[in-house]
Amino acid sequence: MASVLVAKATINNISRQTWNQLPKAAGCIVIQQRDASSNVPTKLTAMKRGTGGRSSFSGVVATVFGANGFLGRYVCNKLGKIGSQVIIPYRCDANEVERLRLVGDLGQVLFFPFQLRDEESIRKTVQYSNVVINLIGREYETKNFKYSDVHVAGARRLARIAKESGVQTFVHVSHLNAKKDIQKVWKTSEFLKTKYESELAVREEFPEAIIFKPSDMFGAEDQFLNYFNYYSRWTVFGQFIPWKSGLPIWKNGEYTIKQPVYVADVAEGIIKAILNPDMAGQTIQCVGPQRYYLADIVDYVISILRREEGLVRTNRTFWIRFDILYLDLSMITCIK
């Protein structure tokens, strides 16, 4: 305000002179009074962090691998909510991850193409980050990537490069049932086996890594509850009643216990672990507050779909034995 008054007084005093006769420096008097400094910070951590929120800066520069997945979308949203800069490597079409740009403020969400087997592209995505989160996982194998390629070799490569690049915090997401001795029901789960091996690989390369082991996660577009909604899961045989469809479940789901957890709660736990230095080297199991029999969960899904009259649970063990019996009979027929 004082600068404005000085400027007005100066103009009144020199109003009788022509503007062409004024010194050129006179027009710079007020401009020089503005707050400015030549000591410009060159590091992001030296900038003002603000009071919180998406328009502030929390000091976290996180690279999130697997950000386009089910859990990844929630993690990126939580990171952007506290004012973090998020680097999102992707190997799909760029338009598929473009929606994640909205999780942070303008210029705080960056995208970078990469390949899991290309170490140079991985180094470029983590070279400026102090946090790396590995959410890469696959429920099935492809001709290009086996379980071991994604869960074990890929996780080991990410952890090693992050350690070499000076990353402070590395977060790896495994599975609750991933362990050394896996109970064999019908056949050993290769998915859980490689998930356990990924934990060992990450610990070898990055001993201070934080490992999360969530149970079945539910939420919008999940693979847990929607799994029982797929038409491909419904068979034409339902308790031997021709006009009903059946959901084949191991022993009707009466011997399987689930403790599902909400996906946003897992994402919130990851954010809190990143911000807590005491969580380095910890293994965290994430489960929901309640336990349910799988049979009750499936019956609940059937009731939500309003298919109580046309869809029932079936015992999967019978149809497996039926397939084996059919295979044996066909072999005998071939021998004849």
PDB file of N, CA and C in Angstrom, residues 125-217:
ATOM      1  N   THR A 125      12.918 -44.106 -14.937  1.00  0.00           N
ATOM      2  CA  THR A 125      11.690 -43.817 -14.203  1.00  0.00           C
ATOM      3  C   THR A 125      11.925 -43.652 -12.700  1.00  0.00           C
ATOM      4  N   VAL A 126      13.052 -44.138 -12.183  1.00  0.00           N
ATOM      5  CA  VAL A 126      13.285 -44.076 -10.733  1.00  0.00           C
ATOM      6  C   VAL A 126      14.452 -43.168 -10.352  1.00  0.00           C
ATOM      7  N   GLN A 127      15.112 -42.547 -11.321  1.00  0.00           N
ATOM      8  CA  GLN A 127      16.340 -41.801 -11.019  1.00  0.00           C
ATOM      9  C   GLN A 127      16.092 -40.570 -10.144  1.00  0.00           C
ATOM     10  N   TYR A 128      14.900 -39.985 -10.186  1.00  0.00           N
ATOM     11  CA  TYR A 128      14.610 -38.805  -9.372  1.00  0.00           C
ATOM     12  C   TYR A 128      13.645 -39.103  -8.227  1.00  0.00           C
ATOM     13  N   SER A 129      13.324 -40.357  -7.987  1.00  0.00           N
ATOM     14  CA  SER A 129      12.318 -40.724  -6.991  1.00  0.00           C
ATOM     15  C   SER A 129      12.971 -41.104  -5.670  1.00  0.00           C
ATOM     16  N   ASN A 130      12.267 -40.849  -4.581  1.00  0.00           N
ATOM     17  CA  ASN A 130      12.697 -41.347  -3.274  1.00  0.00           C
ATOM     18  C   ASN A 130      11.812 -42.471  -2.772  1.00  0.00           C
ATOM     19  N   VAL A 131      10.738 -42.786  -3.524  1.00  0.00           N
ATOM     20  CA  VAL A 131       9.846 -43.897  -3.191  1.00  0.00           C
ATOM     21  C   VAL A 131       9.534 -44.655  -4.470  1.00  0.00           C
ATOM     22  N   VAL A 132       9.617 -45.982  -4.411  1.00  0.00           N
ATOM     23  CA  VAL A 132       9.226 -46.845  -5.527  1.00  0.00           C
ATOM     24  C   VAL A 132       8.241 -47.883  -4.999  1.00  0.00           C
ATOM     25  N   ILE A 133       7.120 -48.038  -5.687  1.00  0.00           N
ATOM     26  CA  ILE A 133       6.073 -48.975  -5.287  1.00  0.00           C
ATOM     27  C   ILE A 133       5.869 -49.969  -6.420  1.00  0.00           C
ATOM     28  N   ASN A 134       5.996 -51.245  -6.117  1.00  0.00           N
ATOM     29  CA  ASN A 134       5.833 -52.297  -7.114  1.00  0.00           C
ATOM     30  C   ASN A 134       4.483 -52.981  -6.905  1.00  0.00           C
ATOM     31  N   LEU A 135       3.557 -52.736  -7.824  1.00  0.00           N
ATOM     32  CA  LEU A 135       2.225 -53.349  -7.795  1.00  0.00           C
ATOM     33  C   LEU A 135       2.019 -54.286  -8.977  1.00  0.00           C
ATOM     34  N   ILE A 136       3.081 -54.622  -9.680  1.00  0.00           N
ATOM     35  CA  ILE A 136       2.961 -55.455 -10.877  1.00  0.00           C
ATOM     36  C   ILE A 136       2.633 -56.885 -10.468  1.00  0.00           C
ATOM     37  N   GLY A 137       1.631 -57.451 -11.094  1.00  0.00           N
ATOM     38  CA  GLY A 137       1.239 -58.831 -10.836  1.00  0.00           C
ATOM     39  C   GLY A 137       0.300 -59.318 -11.916  1.00  0.00           C
ATOM     40  N   ARG A 138       0.198 -60.628 -12.050  1.00  0.00           N
ATOM     41  CA  ARG A 138      -0.654 -61.212 -13.071  1.00  0.00           C
ATOM     42  C   ARG A 138      -1.275 -62.498 -12.530  1.00  0.00           C
ATOM     43  N   GLU A 139      -2.596 -62.653 -12.755  1.00  0.00           N
ATOM     44  CA  GLU A 139      -3.290 -63.839 -12.276  1.00  0.00           C
ATOM     45  C   GLU A 139      -3.194 -65.010 -13.246  1.00  0.00           C
ATOM     46  N   TYR A 140      -2.668 -64.771 -14.423  1.00  0.00           N
ATOM     47  CA  TYR A 140      -2.544 -65.844 -15.407  1.00  0.00           C
ATOM     48  C   TYR A 140      -1.268 -65.621 -16.207  1.00  0.00           C
ATOM     49  N   GLU A 141      -0.788 -66.682 -16.836  1.00  0.00           N
ATOM     50  CA  GLU A 141       0.424 -66.616 -17.641  1.00  0.00           C
ATOM     51  C   GLU A 141       0.088 -66.340 -19.097  1.00  0.00           C
ATOM     52  N   THR A 142       1.039 -65.745 -19.800  1.00  0.00           N
ATOM     53  CA  THR A 142       0.905 -65.505 -21.230  1.00  0.00           C
ATOM     54  C   THR A 142       2.111 -66.105 -21.946  1.00  0.00           C
ATOM     55  N   LYS A 143       2.106 -66.031 -23.270  1.00  0.00           N
ATOM     56  CA  LYS A 143       3.216 -66.578 -24.027  1.00  0.00           C
ATOM     57  C   LYS A 143       4.484 -65.744 -23.849  1.00  0.00           C
ATOM     58  N   ASN A 144       4.324 -64.479 -23.447  1.00  0.00           N
ATOM     59  CA  ASN A 144       5.483 -63.606 -23.269  1.00  0.00           C
ATOM     60  C   ASN A 144       5.974 -63.543 -21.829  1.00  0.00           C
ATOM     61  N   PHE A 145       5.081 -63.719 -20.883  1.00  0.00           N
ATOM     62  CA  PHE A 145       5.437 -63.585 -19.476  1.00  0.00           C
ATOM     63  C   PHE A 145       4.856 -64.746 -18.680  1.00  0.00           C
ATOM     64  N   LYS A 146       5.733 -65.498 -18.027  1.00  0.00           N
ATOM     65  CA  LYS A 146       5.316 -66.518 -17.085  1.00  0.00           C
ATOM     66  C   LYS A 146       5.233 -65.903 -15.691  1.00  0.00           C
ATOM     67  N   TYR A 147       4.699 -66.668 -14.750  1.00  0.00           N
ATOM     68  CA  TYR A 147       4.601 -66.170 -13.380  1.00  0.00           C
ATOM     69  C   TYR A 147       5.971 -65.759 -12.841  1.00  0.00           C
ATOM     70  N   SER A 148       6.965 -66.578 -13.110  1.00  0.00           N
ATOM     71  CA  SER A 148       8.301 -66.285 -12.594  1.00  0.00           C
ATOM     72  C   SER A 148       8.900 -65.036 -13.229  1.00  0.00           C
ATOM     73  N   ASP A 149       8.571 -64.768 -14.489  1.00  0.00           N
ATOM     74  CA  ASP A 149       9.091 -63.573 -15.156  1.00  0.00           C
ATOM     75  C   ASP A 149       8.545 -62.295 -14.527  1.00  0.00           C
ATOM     76  N   VAL A 150       7.271 -62.319 -14.167  1.00  0.00           N
ATOM     77  CA  VAL A 150       6.627 -61.118 -13.629  1.00  0.00           C
ATOM     78  C   VAL A 150       6.871 -60.980 -12.134  1.00  0.00           C
ATOM     79  N   HIS A 151       6.583 -62.049 -11.382  1.00  0.00           N
ATOM     80  CA  HIS A 151       6.605 -61.952  -9.922  1.00  0.00           C
ATOM     81  C   HIS A 151       8.009 -62.020  -9.336  1.00  0.00           C
ATOM     82  N   VAL A 152       8.889 -62.836  -9.904  1.00  0.00           N
ATOM     83  CA  VAL A 152      10.205 -63.063  -9.299  1.00  0.00           C
ATOM     84  C   VAL A 152      11.278 -62.229  -9.993  1.00  0.00           C
ATOM     85  N   ALA A 153      11.521 -62.504 -11.270  1.00  0.00           N
ATOM     86  CA  ALA A 153      12.578 -61.796 -11.986  1.00  0.00           C
ATOM     87  C   ALA A 153      12.279 -60.306 -12.101  1.00  0.00           C
ATOM     88  N   GLY A 154      11.032 -59.959 -12.374  1.00  0.00           N
ATOM     89  CA  GLY A 154      10.668 -58.550 -12.490  1.00  0.00           C
ATOM     90  C   GLY A 154      10.802 -57.805 -11.180  1.00  0.00           C
ATOM     91  N   ALA A 155      10.321 -58.409 -10.097  1.00  0.00           N
ATOM     92  CA  ALA A 155      10.421 -57.756  -8.782  1.00  0.00           C
ATOM     93  C   ALA A 155      11.880 -57.609  -8.351  1.00  0.00           C
ATOM     94  N   ARG A 156      12.683 -58.637  -8.605  1.00  0.00           N
ATOM     95  CA  ARG A 156      14.103 -58.548  -8.260  1.00  0.00           C
ATOM     96  C   ARG A 156      14.788 -57.427  -9.048  1.00  0.00           C
ATOM     97  N   ARG A 157      14.457 -57.297 -10.305  1.00  0.00           N
ATOM     98  CA  ARG A 157      15.071 -56.257 -11.146  1.00  0.00           C
ATOM     99  C   ARG A 157      14.681 -54.867 -10.657  1.00  0.00           C
ATOM    100  N   LEU A 158      13.433 -54.674 -10.308  1.00  0.00           N
ATOM    101  CA  LEU A 158      12.987 -53.367  -9.822  1.00  0.00           C
ATOM    102  C   LEU A 158      13.652 -53.015  -8.499  1.00  0.00           C
ATOM    103  N   ALA A 159      13.743 -53.986  -7.597  1.00  0.00           N
ATOM    104  CA  ALA A 159      14.356 -53.723  -6.291  1.00  0.00           C
ATOM    105  C   ALA A 159      15.842 -53.415  -6.430  1.00  0.00           C
ATOM    106  N   ARG A 160      16.530 -54.137  -7.298  1.00  0.00           N
ATOM    107  CA  ARG A 160      17.975 -53.915  -7.477  1.00  0.00           C
ATOM    108  C   ARG A 160      18.250 -52.542  -8.078  1.00  0.00           C
ATOM    109  N   ILE A 161      17.499 -52.175  -9.105  1.00  0.00           N
ATOM    110  CA  ILE A 161      17.714 -50.878  -9.744  1.00  0.00           C
ATOM    111  C   ILE A 161      17.340 -49.748  -8.797  1.00  0.00           C
ATOM    112  N   ALA A 162      16.298 -49.926  -8.018  1.00  0.00           N
ATOM    113  CA  ALA A 162      15.926 -48.896  -7.043  1.00  0.00           C
ATOM    114  C   ALA A 162      17.010 -48.702  -6.003  1.00  0.00           C
ATOM    115  N   LYS A 163      17.624 -49.794  -5.570  1.00  0.00           N
ATOM    116  CA  LYS A 163      18.709 -49.697  -4.592  1.00  0.00           C
ATOM    117  C   LYS A 163      19.916 -49.000  -5.195  1.00  0.00           C
ATOM    118  N   GLU A 164      20.252 -49.341  -6.421  1.00  0.00           N
ATOM    119  CA  GLU A 164      21.391 -48.718  -7.086  1.00  0.00           C
ATOM    120  C   GLU A 164      21.153 -47.234  -7.381  1.00  0.00           C
ATOM    121  N   SER A 165      19.897 -46.845  -7.536  1.00  0.00           N
ATOM    122  CA  SER A 165      19.569 -45.449  -7.846  1.00  0.00           C
ATOM    123  C   SER A 165      19.424 -44.584  -6.603  1.00  0.00           C
ATOM    124  N   GLY A 166      19.594 -45.162  -5.435  1.00  0.00           N
ATOM    125  CA  GLY A 166      19.513 -44.389  -4.202  1.00  0.00           C
ATOM    126  C   GLY A 166      18.110 -44.139  -3.689  1.00  0.00           C
ATOM    127  N   VAL A 167      17.153 -44.976  -4.070  1.00  0.00           N
ATOM    128  CA  VAL A 167      15.782 -44.830  -3.588  1.00  0.00           C
ATOM    129  C   VAL A 167      15.732 -45.124  -2.091  1.00  0.00           C
ATOM    130  N   GLN A 168      15.009 -44.293  -1.354  1.00  0.00           N
ATOM    131  CA  GLN A 168      14.960 -44.450   0.097  1.00  0.00           C
ATOM    132  C   GLN A 168      13.980 -45.531   0.538  1.00  0.00           C
ATOM    133  N   THR A 169      12.810 -45.601  -0.101  1.00  0.00           N
ATOM    134  CA  THR A 169      11.748 -46.523   0.314  1.00  0.00           C
ATOM    135  C   THR A 169      11.279 -47.347  -0.873  1.00  0.00           C
ATOM    136  N   PHE A 170      11.234 -48.663  -0.674  1.00  0.00           N
ATOM    137  CA  PHE A 170      10.738 -49.571  -1.712  1.00  0.00           C
ATOM    138  C   PHE A 170       9.591 -50.377  -1.111  1.00  0.00           C
ATOM    139  N   VAL A 171       8.438 -50.361  -1.790  1.00  0.00           N
ATOM    140  CA  VAL A 171       7.252 -51.087  -1.327  1.00  0.00           C
ATOM    141  C   VAL A 171       6.921 -52.168  -2.343  1.00  0.00           C
ATOM    142  N   HIS A 172       6.761 -53.396  -1.850  1.00  0.00           N
ATOM    143  CA  HIS A 172       6.421 -54.532  -2.704  1.00  0.00           C
ATOM    144  C   HIS A 172       5.135 -55.155  -2.196  1.00  0.00           C
ATOM    145  N   VAL A 173       4.201 -55.424  -3.095  1.00  0.00           N
ATOM    146  CA  VAL A 173       2.906 -56.005  -2.730  1.00  0.00           C
ATOM    147  C   VAL A 173       2.884 -57.458  -3.148  1.00  0.00           C
ATOM    148  N   SER A 174       2.671 -58.352  -2.175  1.00  0.00           N
ATOM    149  CA  SER A 174       2.598 -59.783  -2.409  1.00  0.00           C
ATOM    150  C   SER A 174       1.158 -60.253  -2.170  1.00  0.00           C
ATOM    151  N   HIS A 175       0.984 -61.419  -1.566  1.00  0.00           N
ATOM    152  CA  HIS A 175      -0.347 -61.962  -1.274  1.00  0.00           C
ATOM    153  C   HIS A 175      -0.329 -62.605   0.092  1.00  0.00           C
ATOM    154  N   LEU A 176      -1.479 -62.584   0.763  1.00  0.00           N
ATOM    155  CA  LEU A 176      -1.565 -63.087   2.132  1.00  0.00           C
ATOM    156  C   LEU A 176      -1.215 -64.570   2.218  1.00  0.00           C
ATOM    157  N   ASN A 177      -1.642 -65.354   1.256  1.00  0.00           N
ATOM    158  CA  ASN A 177      -1.431 -66.806   1.296  1.00  0.00           C
ATOM    159  C   ASN A 177      -0.113 -67.245   0.669  1.00  0.00           C
ATOM    160  N   ALA A 178       0.715 -66.297   0.291  1.00  0.00           N
ATOM    161  CA  ALA A 178       2.024 -66.645  -0.272  1.00  0.00           C
ATOM    162  C   ALA A 178       2.949 -67.080   0.851  1.00  0.00           C
ATOM    163  N   LYS A 179       3.384 -68.332   0.828  1.00  0.00           N
ATOM    164  CA  LYS A 179       4.267 -68.866   1.856  1.00  0.00           C
ATOM    165  C   LYS A 179       5.058 -70.023   1.283  1.00  0.00           C
ATOM    166  N   LYS A 180       5.963 -70.550   2.097  1.00  0.00           N
ATOM    167  CA  LYS A 180       6.865 -71.588   1.616  1.00  0.00           C
ATOM    168  C   LYS A 180       6.127 -72.891   1.348  1.00  0.00           C
ATOM    169  N   ASP A 181       5.361 -73.345   2.321  1.00  0.00           N
ATOM    170  CA  ASP A 181       4.613 -74.595   2.191  1.00  0.00           C
ATOM    171  C   ASP A 181       3.156 -74.271   1.914  1.00  0.00           C
ATOM    172  N   ILE A 182       2.753 -74.384   0.663  1.00  0.00           N
ATOM    173  CA  ILE A 182       1.383 -74.057   0.252  1.00  0.00           C
ATOM    174  C   ILE A 182       0.541 -75.318   0.314  1.00  0.00           C
ATOM    175  N   GLN A 183      -0.632 -75.194   0.930  1.00  0.00           N
ATOM    176  CA  GLN A 183      -1.529 -76.337   1.040  1.00  0.00           C
ATOM    177  C   GLN A 183      -2.049 -76.731  -0.341  1.00  0.00           C
ATOM    178  N   LYS A 184      -1.912 -77.987  -0.663  1.00  0.00           N
ATOM    179  CA  LYS A 184      -2.350 -78.492  -1.955  1.00  0.00           C
ATOM    180  C   LYS A 184      -3.792 -78.969  -1.853  1.00  0.00           C
ATOM    181  N   VAL A 185      -4.682 -78.314  -2.583  1.00  0.00           N
ATOM    182  CA  VAL A 185      -6.093 -78.691  -2.598  1.00  0.00           C
ATOM    183  C   VAL A 185      -6.371 -79.545  -3.830  1.00  0.00           C
ATOM    184  N   TRP A 186      -6.347 -78.916  -4.989  1.00  0.00           N
ATOM    185  CA  TRP A 186      -6.462 -79.688  -6.230  1.00  0.00           C
ATOM    186  C   TRP A 186      -5.091 -79.805  -6.877  1.00  0.00           C
ATOM    187  N   LYS A 187      -4.394 -78.690  -6.965  1.00  0.00           N
ATOM    188  CA  LYS A 187      -3.011 -78.666  -7.404  1.00  0.00           C
ATOM    189  C   LYS A 187      -2.345 -77.441  -6.781  1.00  0.00           C
ATOM    190  N   THR A 188      -1.041 -77.452  -6.702  1.00  0.00           N
ATOM    191  CA  THR A 188      -0.307 -76.363  -6.070  1.00  0.00           C
ATOM    192  C   THR A 188      -0.449 -75.078  -6.884  1.00  0.00           C
ATOM    193  N   SER A 189      -0.711 -73.973  -6.189  1.00  0.00           N
ATOM    194  CA  SER A 189      -0.884 -72.679  -6.854  1.00  0.00           C
ATOM    195  C   SER A 189       0.470 -72.116  -7.252  1.00  0.00           C
ATOM    196  N   GLU A 190       0.700 -72.034  -8.540  1.00  0.00           N
ATOM    197  CA  GLU A 190       1.937 -71.443  -9.044  1.00  0.00           C
ATOM    198  C   GLU A 190       1.958 -69.940  -8.790  1.00  0.00           C
ATOM    199  N   PHE A 191       0.791 -69.341  -8.750  1.00  0.00           N
ATOM    200  CA  PHE A 191       0.694 -67.903  -8.471  1.00  0.00           C
ATOM    201  C   PHE A 191       1.220 -67.596  -7.069  1.00  0.00           C
ATOM    202  N   LEU A 192       0.737 -68.321  -6.067  1.00  0.00           N
ATOM    203  CA  LEU A 192       1.175 -68.075  -4.688  1.00  0.00           C
ATOM    204  C   LEU A 192       2.629 -68.481  -4.486  1.00  0.00           C
ATOM    205  N   LYS A 193       3.060 -69.512  -5.165  1.00  0.00           N
ATOM    206  CA  LYS A 193       4.448 -69.958  -5.045  1.00  0.00           C
ATOM    207  C   LYS A 193       5.414 -68.879  -5.523  1.00  0.00           C
ATOM    208  N   THR A 194       5.132 -68.295  -6.675  1.00  0.00           N
ATOM    209  CA  THR A 194       6.018 -67.258  -7.207  1.00  0.00           C
ATOM    210  C   THR A 194       5.893 -65.955  -6.415  1.00  0.00           C
ATOM    211  N   LYS A 195       4.746 -65.700  -5.835  1.00  0.00           N
ATOM    212  CA  LYS A 195       4.598 -64.528  -4.975  1.00  0.00           C
ATOM    213  C   LYS A 195       5.501 -64.633  -3.747  1.00  0.00           C
ATOM    214  N   TYR A 196       5.584 -65.825  -3.178  1.00  0.00           N
ATOM    215  CA  TYR A 196       6.482 -66.020  -2.033  1.00  0.00           C
ATOM    216  C   TYR A 196       7.936 -65.858  -2.460  1.00  0.00           C
ATOM    217  N   GLU A 197       8.278 -66.395  -3.615  1.00  0.00           N
ATOM    218  CA  GLU A 197       9.644 -66.247  -4.114  1.00  0.00           C
ATOM    219  C   GLU A 197       9.975 -64.787  -4.415  1.00  0.00           C
ATOM    220  N   SER A 198       8.981 -63.998  -4.787  1.00  0.00           N
ATOM    221  CA  SER A 198       9.226 -62.574  -5.041  1.00  0.00           C
ATOM    222  C   SER A 198       9.585 -61.841  -3.754  1.00  0.00           C
ATOM    223  N   GLU A 199       8.996 -62.249  -2.639  1.00  0.00           N
ATOM    224  CA  GLU A 199       9.340 -61.632  -1.352  1.00  0.00           C
ATOM    225  C   GLU A 199      10.803 -61.894  -1.008  1.00  0.00           C
ATOM    226  N   LEU A 200      11.255 -63.120  -1.222  1.00  0.00           N
ATOM    227  CA  LEU A 200      12.661 -63.452  -0.947  1.00  0.00           C
ATOM    228  C   LEU A 200      13.594 -62.667  -1.866  1.00  0.00           C
ATOM    229  N   ALA A 201      13.208 -62.541  -3.130  1.00  0.00           N
ATOM    230  CA  ALA A 201      14.053 -61.817  -4.088  1.00  0.00           C
ATOM    231  C   ALA A 201      14.162 -60.340  -3.721  1.00  0.00           C
ATOM    232  N   VAL A 202      13.059 -59.732  -3.310  1.00  0.00           N
ATOM    233  CA  VAL A 202      13.077 -58.322  -2.934  1.00  0.00           C
ATOM    234  C   VAL A 202      13.903 -58.107  -1.678  1.00  0.00           C
ATOM    235  N   ARG A 203      13.797 -59.020  -0.720  1.00  0.00           N
ATOM    236  CA  ARG A 203      14.575 -58.904   0.510  1.00  0.00           C
ATOM    237  C   ARG A 203      16.076 -59.012   0.244  1.00  0.00           C
ATOM    238  N   GLU A 204      16.439 -59.823  -0.727  1.00  0.00           N
ATOM    239  CA  GLU A 204      17.863 -59.954  -1.064  1.00  0.00           C
ATOM    240  C   GLU A 204      18.413 -58.670  -1.686  1.00  0.00           C
ATOM    241  N   GLU A 205      17.640 -58.049  -2.550  1.00  0.00           N
ATOM    242  CA  GLU A 205      18.115 -56.874  -3.267  1.00  0.00           C
ATOM    243  C   GLU A 205      17.906 -55.581  -2.488  1.00  0.00           C
ATOM    244  N   PHE A 206      16.835 -55.536  -1.684  1.00  0.00           N
ATOM    245  CA  PHE A 206      16.497 -54.311  -0.945  1.00  0.00           C
ATOM    246  C   PHE A 206      16.040 -54.724   0.454  1.00  0.00           C
ATOM    247  N   PRO A 207      16.966 -54.941   1.394  1.00  0.00           N
ATOM    248  CA  PRO A 207      16.596 -55.454   2.724  1.00  0.00           C
ATOM    249  C   PRO A 207      15.631 -54.549   3.483  1.00  0.00           C
ATOM    250  N   GLU A 208      15.645 -53.246   3.227  1.00  0.00           N
ATOM    251  CA  GLU A 208      14.779 -52.319   3.955  1.00  0.00           C
ATOM    252  C   GLU A 208      13.405 -52.187   3.316  1.00  0.00           C
ATOM    253  N   ALA A 209      13.096 -53.021   2.341  1.00  0.00           N
ATOM    254  CA  ALA A 209      11.816 -52.906   1.633  1.00  0.00           C
ATOM    255  C   ALA A 209      10.647 -53.203   2.569  1.00  0.00           C
ATOM    256  N   ILE A 210       9.520 -52.575   2.282  1.00  0.00           N
ATOM    257  CA  ILE A 210       8.266 -52.818   3.005  1.00  0.00           C
ATOM    258  C   ILE A 210       7.413 -53.742   2.142  1.00  0.00           C
ATOM    259  N   ILE A 211       7.026 -54.881   2.697  1.00  0.00           N
ATOM    260  CA  ILE A 211       6.250 -55.871   1.947  1.00  0.00           C
ATOM    261  C   ILE A 211       4.829 -55.905   2.499  1.00  0.00           C
ATOM    262  N   PHE A 212       3.870 -55.728   1.616  1.00  0.00           N
ATOM    263  CA  PHE A 212       2.458 -55.803   1.981  1.00  0.00           C
ATOM    264  C   PHE A 212       1.884 -57.122   1.466  1.00  0.00           C
ATOM    265  N   LYS A 213       1.102 -57.792   2.332  1.00  0.00           N
ATOM    266  CA  LYS A 213       0.479 -59.066   1.970  1.00  0.00           C
ATOM    267  C   LYS A 213      -1.025 -58.962   2.219  1.00  0.00           C
ATOM    268  N   PRO A 214      -1.764 -58.380   1.265  1.00  0.00           N
ATOM    269  CA  PRO A 214      -3.214 -58.238   1.455  1.00  0.00           C
ATOM    270  C   PRO A 214      -3.951 -59.536   1.139  1.00  0.00           C
ATOM    271  N   SER A 215      -5.108 -59.692   1.750  1.00  0.00           N
ATOM    272  CA  SER A 215      -5.991 -60.798   1.409  1.00  0.00           C
ATOM    273  C   SER A 215      -6.791 -60.408   0.167  1.00  0.00           C
ATOM    274  N   ASP A 216      -7.872 -61.128  -0.110  1.00  0.00           N
ATOM    275  CA  ASP A 216      -8.700 -60.784  -1.269  1.00  0.00           C
ATOM    276  C   ASP A 216      -9.264 -59.383  -1.099  1.00  0.00           C
ATOM    277  N   MET A 217      -9.029 -58.531  -2.088  1.00  0.00           N
ATOM    278  CA  MET A 217      -9.479 -57.145  -2.032  1.00  0.00           C
ATOM    279  C   MET A 217     -10.771 -56.970  -2.823  1.00  0.00           C
TER     280      MET A 217
END
